[in-house]
PDB file of C-alpha atoms in Angstrom:
ATOM      1  CA  MET A 204       0.000   0.000   0.000  1.00 77.00           C
ATOM      2  CA  ASN A 205       1.473   3.349  -1.000  1.00 87.00           C
ATOM      3  CA  LYS A 206       1.425   6.507   1.127  1.00 87.00           C
ATOM      4  CA  LYS A 207      -1.686   7.974  -0.549  1.00 85.00           C
ATOM      5  CA  GLN A 208      -3.647   4.721  -0.122  1.00 84.00           C
ATOM      6  CA  LEU A 209      -2.576   4.548   3.513  1.00 86.00           C
ATOM      7  CA  GLN A 210      -3.737   8.129   4.126  1.00 87.00           C
ATOM      8  CA  THR A 211      -7.043   7.353   2.420  1.00 85.00           C
ATOM      9  CA  GLU A 212      -7.597   4.290   4.619  1.00 89.00           C
ATOM     10  CA  GLN A 213      -6.653   6.246   7.757  1.00 91.00           C
ATOM     11  CA  THR A 214      -9.088   9.037   6.854  1.00 91.00           C
ATOM     12  CA  LYS A 215     -11.892   6.539   6.165  1.00 93.00           C
ATOM     13  CA  LYS A 216     -11.227   4.836   9.507  1.00 93.00           C
ATOM     14  CA  LYS A 217     -11.200   8.185  11.340  1.00 94.00           C
ATOM     15  CA  ILE A 218     -14.532   9.160   9.776  1.00 95.00           C
ATOM     16  CA  ALA A 219     -16.048   5.704  10.375  1.00 95.00           C
ATOM     17  CA  ASP A 220     -14.949   5.580  14.034  1.00 95.00           C
ATOM     18  CA  ALA A 221     -16.206   9.080  14.834  1.00 95.00           C
ATOM     19  CA  SER A 222     -19.511   8.589  13.033  1.00 95.00           C
ATOM     20  CA  LYS A 223     -20.045   5.212  14.691  1.00 95.00           C
ATOM     21  CA  ALA A 224     -19.769   6.857  18.115  1.00 95.00           C
ATOM     22  CA  LEU A 225     -22.305   9.502  17.060  1.00 96.00           C
ATOM     23  CA  PHE A 226     -24.743   6.972  15.579  1.00 95.00           C
ATOM     24  CA  ILE A 227     -24.536   4.908  18.761  1.00 94.00           C
ATOM     25  CA  LYS A 228     -25.113   7.940  20.975  1.00 95.00           C
ATOM     26  CA  LYS A 229     -27.742   9.810  18.951  1.00 94.00           C
ATOM     27  CA  GLY A 230     -29.207   7.277  16.539  1.00 92.00           C
ATOM     28  CA  TYR A 231     -29.207   7.284  12.768  1.00 93.00           C
ATOM     29  CA  LYS A 232     -31.717  10.056  12.035  1.00 92.00           C
ATOM     30  CA  ALA A 233     -30.449  12.493  14.663  1.00 93.00           C
ATOM     31  CA  THR A 234     -26.821  12.311  13.520  1.00 94.00           C
ATOM     32  CA  ALA A 235     -26.113  15.000  10.960  1.00 94.00           C
ATOM     33  CA  ILE A 236     -23.169  15.195   8.570  1.00 94.00           C
ATOM     34  CA  GLU A 237     -22.268  18.520  10.202  1.00 95.00           C
ATOM     35  CA  GLU A 238     -21.742  16.700  13.509  1.00 95.00           C
ATOM     36  CA  ILE A 239     -19.512  14.154  11.815  1.00 95.00           C
ATOM     37  CA  VAL A 240     -17.546  17.040  10.263  1.00 94.00           C
ATOM     38  CA  LYS A 241     -17.100  18.571  13.703  1.00 95.00           C
ATOM     39  CA  ALA A 242     -16.124  15.263  15.321  1.00 94.00           C
ATOM     40  CA  THR A 243     -13.574  14.340  12.653  1.00 93.00           C
ATOM     41  CA  GLY A 244     -12.192  17.688  11.543  1.00 92.00           C
ATOM     42  CA  CYS A 245     -12.789  16.497   7.966  1.00 92.00           C
ATOM     43  CA  SER A 246     -14.792  18.558   5.511  1.00 92.00           C
ATOM     44  CA  ALA A 247     -18.227  17.424   4.359  1.00 93.00           C
ATOM     45  CA  GLY A 248     -16.724  17.079   0.882  1.00 93.00           C
ATOM     46  CA  ASN A 249     -14.079  14.720   2.236  1.00 92.00           C
ATOM     47  CA  ILE A 250     -16.758  12.602   3.931  1.00 93.00           C
ATOM     48  CA  TYR A 251     -18.806  12.495   0.715  1.00 94.00           C
ATOM     49  CA  TYR A 252     -15.673  11.661  -1.289  1.00 93.00           C
ATOM     50  CA  HIS A 253     -15.076   8.548   0.826  1.00 93.00           C
ATOM     51  CA  PHE A 254     -18.668   7.443   1.456  1.00 93.00           C
ATOM     52  CA  LYS A 255     -20.871   9.383  -1.043  1.00 90.00           C
ATOM     53  CA  SER A 256     -23.639   9.987   1.526  1.00 90.00           C
ATOM     54  CA  LYS A 257     -24.670   9.549   5.134  1.00 92.00           C
ATOM     55  CA  GLU A 258     -26.386   6.329   4.048  1.00 92.00           C
ATOM     56  CA  GLY A 259     -23.190   5.126   2.370  1.00 91.00           C
ATOM     57  CA  LEU A 260     -21.243   5.850   5.549  1.00 94.00           C
ATOM     58  CA  PHE A 261     -23.739   3.950   7.666  1.00 94.00           C
ATOM     59  CA  LEU A 262     -23.731   1.007   5.236  1.00 93.00           C
ATOM     60  CA  HIS A 263     -19.939   0.933   5.579  1.00 95.00           C
ATOM     61  CA  LEU A 264     -20.400   0.547   9.350  1.00 95.00           C
ATOM     62  CA  ILE A 265     -22.926  -2.266   8.865  1.00 93.00           C
ATOM     63  CA  GLU A 266     -20.540  -4.002   6.447  1.00 93.00           C
ATOM     64  CA  GLU A 267     -17.754  -3.712   9.053  1.00 93.00           C
ATOM     65  CA  TRP A 268     -20.117  -5.198  11.643  1.00 91.00           C
ATOM     66  CA  ASP A 269     -20.925  -8.061   9.242  1.00 90.00           C
ATOM     67  CA  ARG A 270     -17.209  -8.757   8.652  1.00 92.00           C
ATOM     68  CA  GLU A 271     -16.512  -8.750  12.399  1.00 91.00           C
ATOM     69  CA  TRP A 272     -19.478 -11.055  13.006  1.00 88.00           C
ATOM     70  CA  GLU A 273     -18.334 -13.489  10.330  1.00 90.00           C
ATOM     71  CA  GLU A 274     -14.722 -13.479  11.579  1.00 92.00           C
ATOM     72  CA  THR A 275     -15.890 -14.213  15.109  1.00 90.00           C
ATOM     73  CA  TRP A 276     -18.214 -16.940  13.839  1.00 91.00           C
ATOM     74  CA  ARG A 277     -15.541 -18.531  11.640  1.00 91.00           C
ATOM     75  CA  ALA A 278     -13.210 -18.704  14.657  1.00 93.00           C
ATOM     76  CA  LYS A 279     -15.913 -20.623  16.592  1.00 92.00           C
ATOM     77  CA  GLU A 280     -17.410 -22.706  13.780  1.00 93.00           C
ATOM     78  CA  SER A 281     -14.937 -25.582  14.102  1.00 93.00           C
ATOM     79  CA  LEU A 282     -16.150 -26.181  17.658  1.00 95.00           C
ATOM     80  CA  TYR A 283     -19.362 -27.647  16.227  1.00 96.00           C
ATOM     81  CA  ALA A 284     -19.270 -31.185  14.819  1.00 95.00           C
ATOM     82  CA  THR A 285     -22.379 -31.174  12.634  1.00 96.00           C
ATOM     83  CA  THR A 286     -24.220 -28.639  10.530  1.00 96.00           C
ATOM     84  CA  ALA A 287     -27.171 -28.849  12.928  1.00 96.00           C
ATOM     85  CA  ASP A 288     -24.823 -28.030  15.821  1.00 97.00           C
ATOM     86  CA  LYS A 289     -23.474 -25.134  13.752  1.00 96.00           C
ATOM     87  CA  LEU A 290     -27.001 -23.817  13.233  1.00 96.00           C
ATOM     88  CA  TYR A 291     -27.610 -23.811  16.985  1.00 96.00           C
ATOM     89  CA  GLY A 292     -24.221 -22.200  17.569  1.00 94.00           C
ATOM     90  CA  MET A 293     -24.880 -19.593  14.890  1.00 91.00           C
ATOM     91  CA  ALA A 294     -28.315 -18.802  16.321  1.00 89.00           C
ATOM     92  CA  GLU A 295     -26.804 -18.326  19.770  1.00 89.00           C
ATOM     93  CA  HIS A 296     -24.060 -16.148  18.280  1.00 88.00           C
ATOM     94  CA  LEU A 297     -26.720 -14.061  16.495  1.00 85.00           C
ATOM     95  CA  ALA A 298     -28.800 -13.715  19.656  1.00 83.00           C
ATOM     96  CA  HIS A 299     -25.830 -12.433  21.643  1.00 81.00           C
ATOM     97  CA  GLU A 300     -24.700 -10.138  18.837  1.00 76.00           C
ATOM     98  CA  GLN A 301     -28.112  -8.595  18.228  1.00 70.00           C
ATOM     99  CA  LEU A 302     -28.723  -8.013  21.919  1.00 71.00           C
ATOM    100  CA  ASN A 303     -25.279  -6.581  22.624  1.00 74.00           C
ATOM    101  CA  HIS A 304     -24.199  -4.650  19.545  1.00 83.00           C
ATOM    102  CA  PRO A 305     -24.248  -0.887  20.119  1.00 88.00           C
ATOM    103  CA  LEU A 306     -25.358  -0.109  16.533  1.00 88.00           C
ATOM    104  CA  THR A 307     -28.533  -2.218  16.717  1.00 85.00           C
ATOM    105  CA  LYS A 308     -30.877   0.700  17.499  1.00 85.00           C
ATOM    106  CA  ALA A 309     -29.372   2.946  14.822  1.00 89.00           C
ATOM    107  CA  MET A 310     -29.523   0.077  12.325  1.00 87.00           C
ATOM    108  CA  ASP A 311     -33.227  -0.405  12.985  1.00 84.00           C
ATOM    109  CA  GLU A 312     -33.777   3.303  12.332  1.00 85.00           C
ATOM    110  CA  PHE A 313     -31.734   3.108   9.144  1.00 87.00           C
ATOM    111  CA  TYR A 314     -33.614   0.138   7.703  1.00 81.00           C
ATOM    112  CA  HIS A 315     -36.987   1.683   8.529  1.00 80.00           C
ATOM    113  CA  ASN A 316     -36.041   4.987   6.885  1.00 74.00           C
ATOM    114  CA  ALA A 317     -38.054   5.090   3.661  1.00 60.00           C
ATOM    115  CA  GLU A 318     -35.744   7.581   1.930  1.00 71.00           C
ATOM    116  CA  LYS A 319     -32.998   5.521   0.333  1.00 73.00           C
ATOM    117  CA  GLY A 320     -31.431   6.035  -3.052  1.00 76.00           C
ATOM    118  CA  SER A 321     -31.201   3.238  -5.601  1.00 82.00           C
ATOM    119  CA  GLU A 322     -27.458   2.795  -4.939  1.00 85.00           C
ATOM    120  CA  VAL A 323     -28.139   2.308  -1.218  1.00 85.00           C
ATOM    121  CA  GLU A 324     -30.975  -0.117  -1.965  1.00 87.00           C
ATOM    122  CA  GLU A 325     -28.623  -2.089  -4.239  1.00 91.00           C
ATOM    123  CA  ARG A 326     -25.958  -2.284  -1.519  1.00 89.00           C
ATOM    124  CA  ILE A 327     -28.590  -3.529   0.933  1.00 89.00           C
ATOM    125  CA  ARG A 328     -29.702  -6.156  -1.611  1.00 92.00           C
ATOM    126  CA  GLN A 329     -26.081  -7.273  -1.992  1.00 94.00           C
ATOM    127  CA  MET A 330     -25.680  -7.537   1.787  1.00 92.00           C
ATOM    128  CA  ILE A 331     -28.833  -9.645   2.046  1.00 93.00           C
ATOM    129  CA  LYS A 332     -27.608 -11.825  -0.833  1.00 96.00           C
ATOM    130  CA  GLY A 333     -24.399 -12.321   1.159  1.00 95.00           C
ATOM    131  CA  TYR A 334     -26.402 -13.497   4.180  1.00 94.00           C
ATOM    132  CA  VAL A 335     -28.376 -15.943   2.022  1.00 97.00           C
ATOM    133  CA  ASP A 336     -25.172 -17.206   0.372  1.00 97.00           C
ATOM    134  CA  PHE A 337     -23.600 -17.714   3.802  1.00 95.00           C
ATOM    135  CA  ASN A 338     -26.639 -19.767   4.886  1.00 96.00           C
ATOM    136  CA  LYS A 339     -26.704 -21.647   1.577  1.00 97.00           C
ATOM    137  CA  GLN A 340     -23.087 -22.696   1.979  1.00 96.00           C
ATOM    138  CA  LEU A 341     -23.683 -23.872   5.535  1.00 96.00           C
ATOM    139  CA  LEU A 342     -26.835 -25.790   4.621  1.00 97.00           C
ATOM    140  CA  GLN A 343     -25.310 -27.309   1.477  1.00 97.00           C
ATOM    141  CA  GLY A 344     -22.619 -28.762   3.737  1.00 96.00           C
ATOM    142  CA  GLY A 345     -25.346 -30.454   5.779  1.00 96.00           C
ATOM    143  CA  ILE A 346     -27.082 -31.748   2.663  1.00 97.00           C
ATOM    144  CA  ASP A 347     -23.798 -33.071   1.253  1.00 96.00           C
ATOM    145  CA  ALA A 348     -23.012 -34.787   4.571  1.00 95.00           C
ATOM    146  CA  GLY A 349     -26.434 -36.488   4.569  1.00 95.00           C
ATOM    147  CA  GLU A 350     -27.648 -34.617   7.677  1.00 95.00           C
ATOM    148  CA  PHE A 351     -30.512 -33.018   5.756  1.00 96.00           C
ATOM    149  CA  LYS A 352     -32.694 -34.270   2.948  1.00 93.00           C
ATOM    150  CA  ALA A 353     -31.797 -33.075  -0.539  1.00 93.00           C
ATOM    151  CA  ALA A 354     -33.335 -29.687  -1.211  1.00 94.00           C
ATOM    152  CA  ASP A 355     -32.646 -26.342  -2.859  1.00 97.00           C
ATOM    153  CA  ALA A 356     -29.965 -24.896  -0.566  1.00 97.00           C
ATOM    154  CA  THR A 357     -30.505 -21.377  -1.943  1.00 97.00           C
ATOM    155  CA  ALA A 358     -34.198 -21.439  -1.074  1.00 97.00           C
ATOM    156  CA  LEU A 359     -33.414 -22.897   2.357  1.00 97.00           C
ATOM    157  CA  GLY A 360     -30.784 -20.190   2.891  1.00 97.00           C
ATOM    158  CA  MET A 361     -33.366 -17.516   2.109  1.00 97.00           C
ATOM    159  CA  ILE A 362     -35.916 -19.077   4.441  1.00 97.00           C
ATOM    160  CA  LEU A 363     -33.349 -19.349   7.238  1.00 96.00           C
ATOM    161  CA  ASP A 364     -32.326 -15.711   6.749  1.00 95.00           C
ATOM    162  CA  SER A 365     -35.973 -14.621   6.855  1.00 95.00           C
ATOM    163  CA  LEU A 366     -36.598 -16.654  10.002  1.00 95.00           C
ATOM    164  CA  LEU A 367     -33.562 -15.269  11.814  1.00 92.00           C
ATOM    165  CA  PHE A 368     -34.142 -11.692  10.640  1.00 89.00           C
ATOM    166  CA  GLY A 369     -37.772 -11.756  11.756  1.00 90.00           C
ATOM    167  CA  LEU A 370     -36.785 -13.243  15.085  1.00 91.00           C
ATOM    168  CA  SER A 371     -34.123 -10.573  15.568  1.00 87.00           C
ATOM    169  CA  GLN A 372     -36.848  -7.924  15.413  1.00 84.00           C
ATOM    170  CA  HIS A 373     -38.696  -9.571  18.305  1.00 87.00           C
ATOM    171  CA  ALA A 374     -35.604 -10.561  20.291  1.00 85.00           C
ATOM    172  CA  ARG A 375     -34.561  -6.939  20.818  1.00 81.00           C
ATOM    173  CA  HIS A 376     -37.406  -6.593  23.290  1.00 82.00           C
ATOM    174  CA  MET A 377     -36.693  -9.820  25.175  1.00 87.00           C
ATOM    175  CA  GLU A 378     -34.527 -10.697  28.119  1.00 87.00           C
ATOM    176  CA  ARG A 379     -31.333 -12.529  27.163  1.00 85.00           C
ATOM    177  CA  SER A 380     -32.545 -15.966  28.327  1.00 89.00           C
ATOM    178  CA  GLU A 381     -35.877 -15.515  26.533  1.00 92.00           C
ATOM    179  CA  ALA A 382     -34.115 -14.470  23.293  1.00 90.00           C
ATOM    180  CA  LEU A 383     -31.741 -17.429  23.429  1.00 92.00           C
ATOM    181  CA  ALA A 384     -34.665 -19.803  23.975  1.00 94.00           C
ATOM    182  CA  ALA A 385     -36.509 -18.257  21.030  1.00 94.00           C
ATOM    183  CA  TYR A 386     -33.488 -18.652  18.737  1.00 94.00           C
ATOM    184  CA  ARG A 387     -33.049 -22.299  19.803  1.00 95.00           C
ATOM    185  CA  LEU A 388     -36.737 -22.968  19.161  1.00 96.00           C
ATOM    186  CA  ALA A 389     -36.454 -21.347  15.717  1.00 95.00           C
ATOM    187  CA  VAL A 390     -33.595 -23.693  14.843  1.00 96.00           C
ATOM    188  CA  ASP A 391     -35.597 -26.655  16.219  1.00 96.00           C
ATOM    189  CA  VAL A 392     -38.515 -25.780  13.938  1.00 96.00           C
ATOM    190  CA  PHE A 393     -36.263 -25.163  10.930  1.00 96.00           C
ATOM    191  CA  LEU A 394     -34.371 -28.443  11.404  1.00 96.00           C
ATOM    192  CA  HIS A 395     -37.626 -30.347  11.830  1.00 94.00           C
ATOM    193  CA  GLY A 396     -38.553 -29.263   8.320  1.00 92.00           C
ATOM    194  CA  ILE A 397     -35.254 -30.166   6.637  1.00 91.00           C
ATOM    195  CA  ALA A 398     -33.860 -33.117   8.621  1.00 82.00           C
TER     196      ALA A 398
END
């Protein structure tokens, strides 16, 4: 990486870190670009150069969160012997992450904000496709190992994503033990259908 690329990455990180703190503290809607400018010392033009918009900046933070989640999961995945065990482990990991992540409230606001440009909508579609692909890969491993009956792993990945996403909306209002029980039950029901 040359000096200019390094400076660019450092500036992006500085903006992302400062904006993340503001989004956590104030929420998505209440955080203005002007506040991010003040917190970072970067111009609004510099912020738009790196992220194109407030939405683009927030999507960058969600993508970072996704990468961190997947890295943490990948480090734990080998602890589970079967794909079914991995599904329970993943559900527990999701329950803990959703309940404990400081950006959860701001993310809910962001997704429920009706004003999104087509580029932002496309990035969201790509993120969701990534979640489905992740699930598909996991489930295809179970099908290939004979744990699950042969089925369309893409469709199952989409159904699993929908189940877990819907549950995450409810789990935010539950106590930790109640949320964990709900995630385990969701995996029970899902496995009953595909085992």
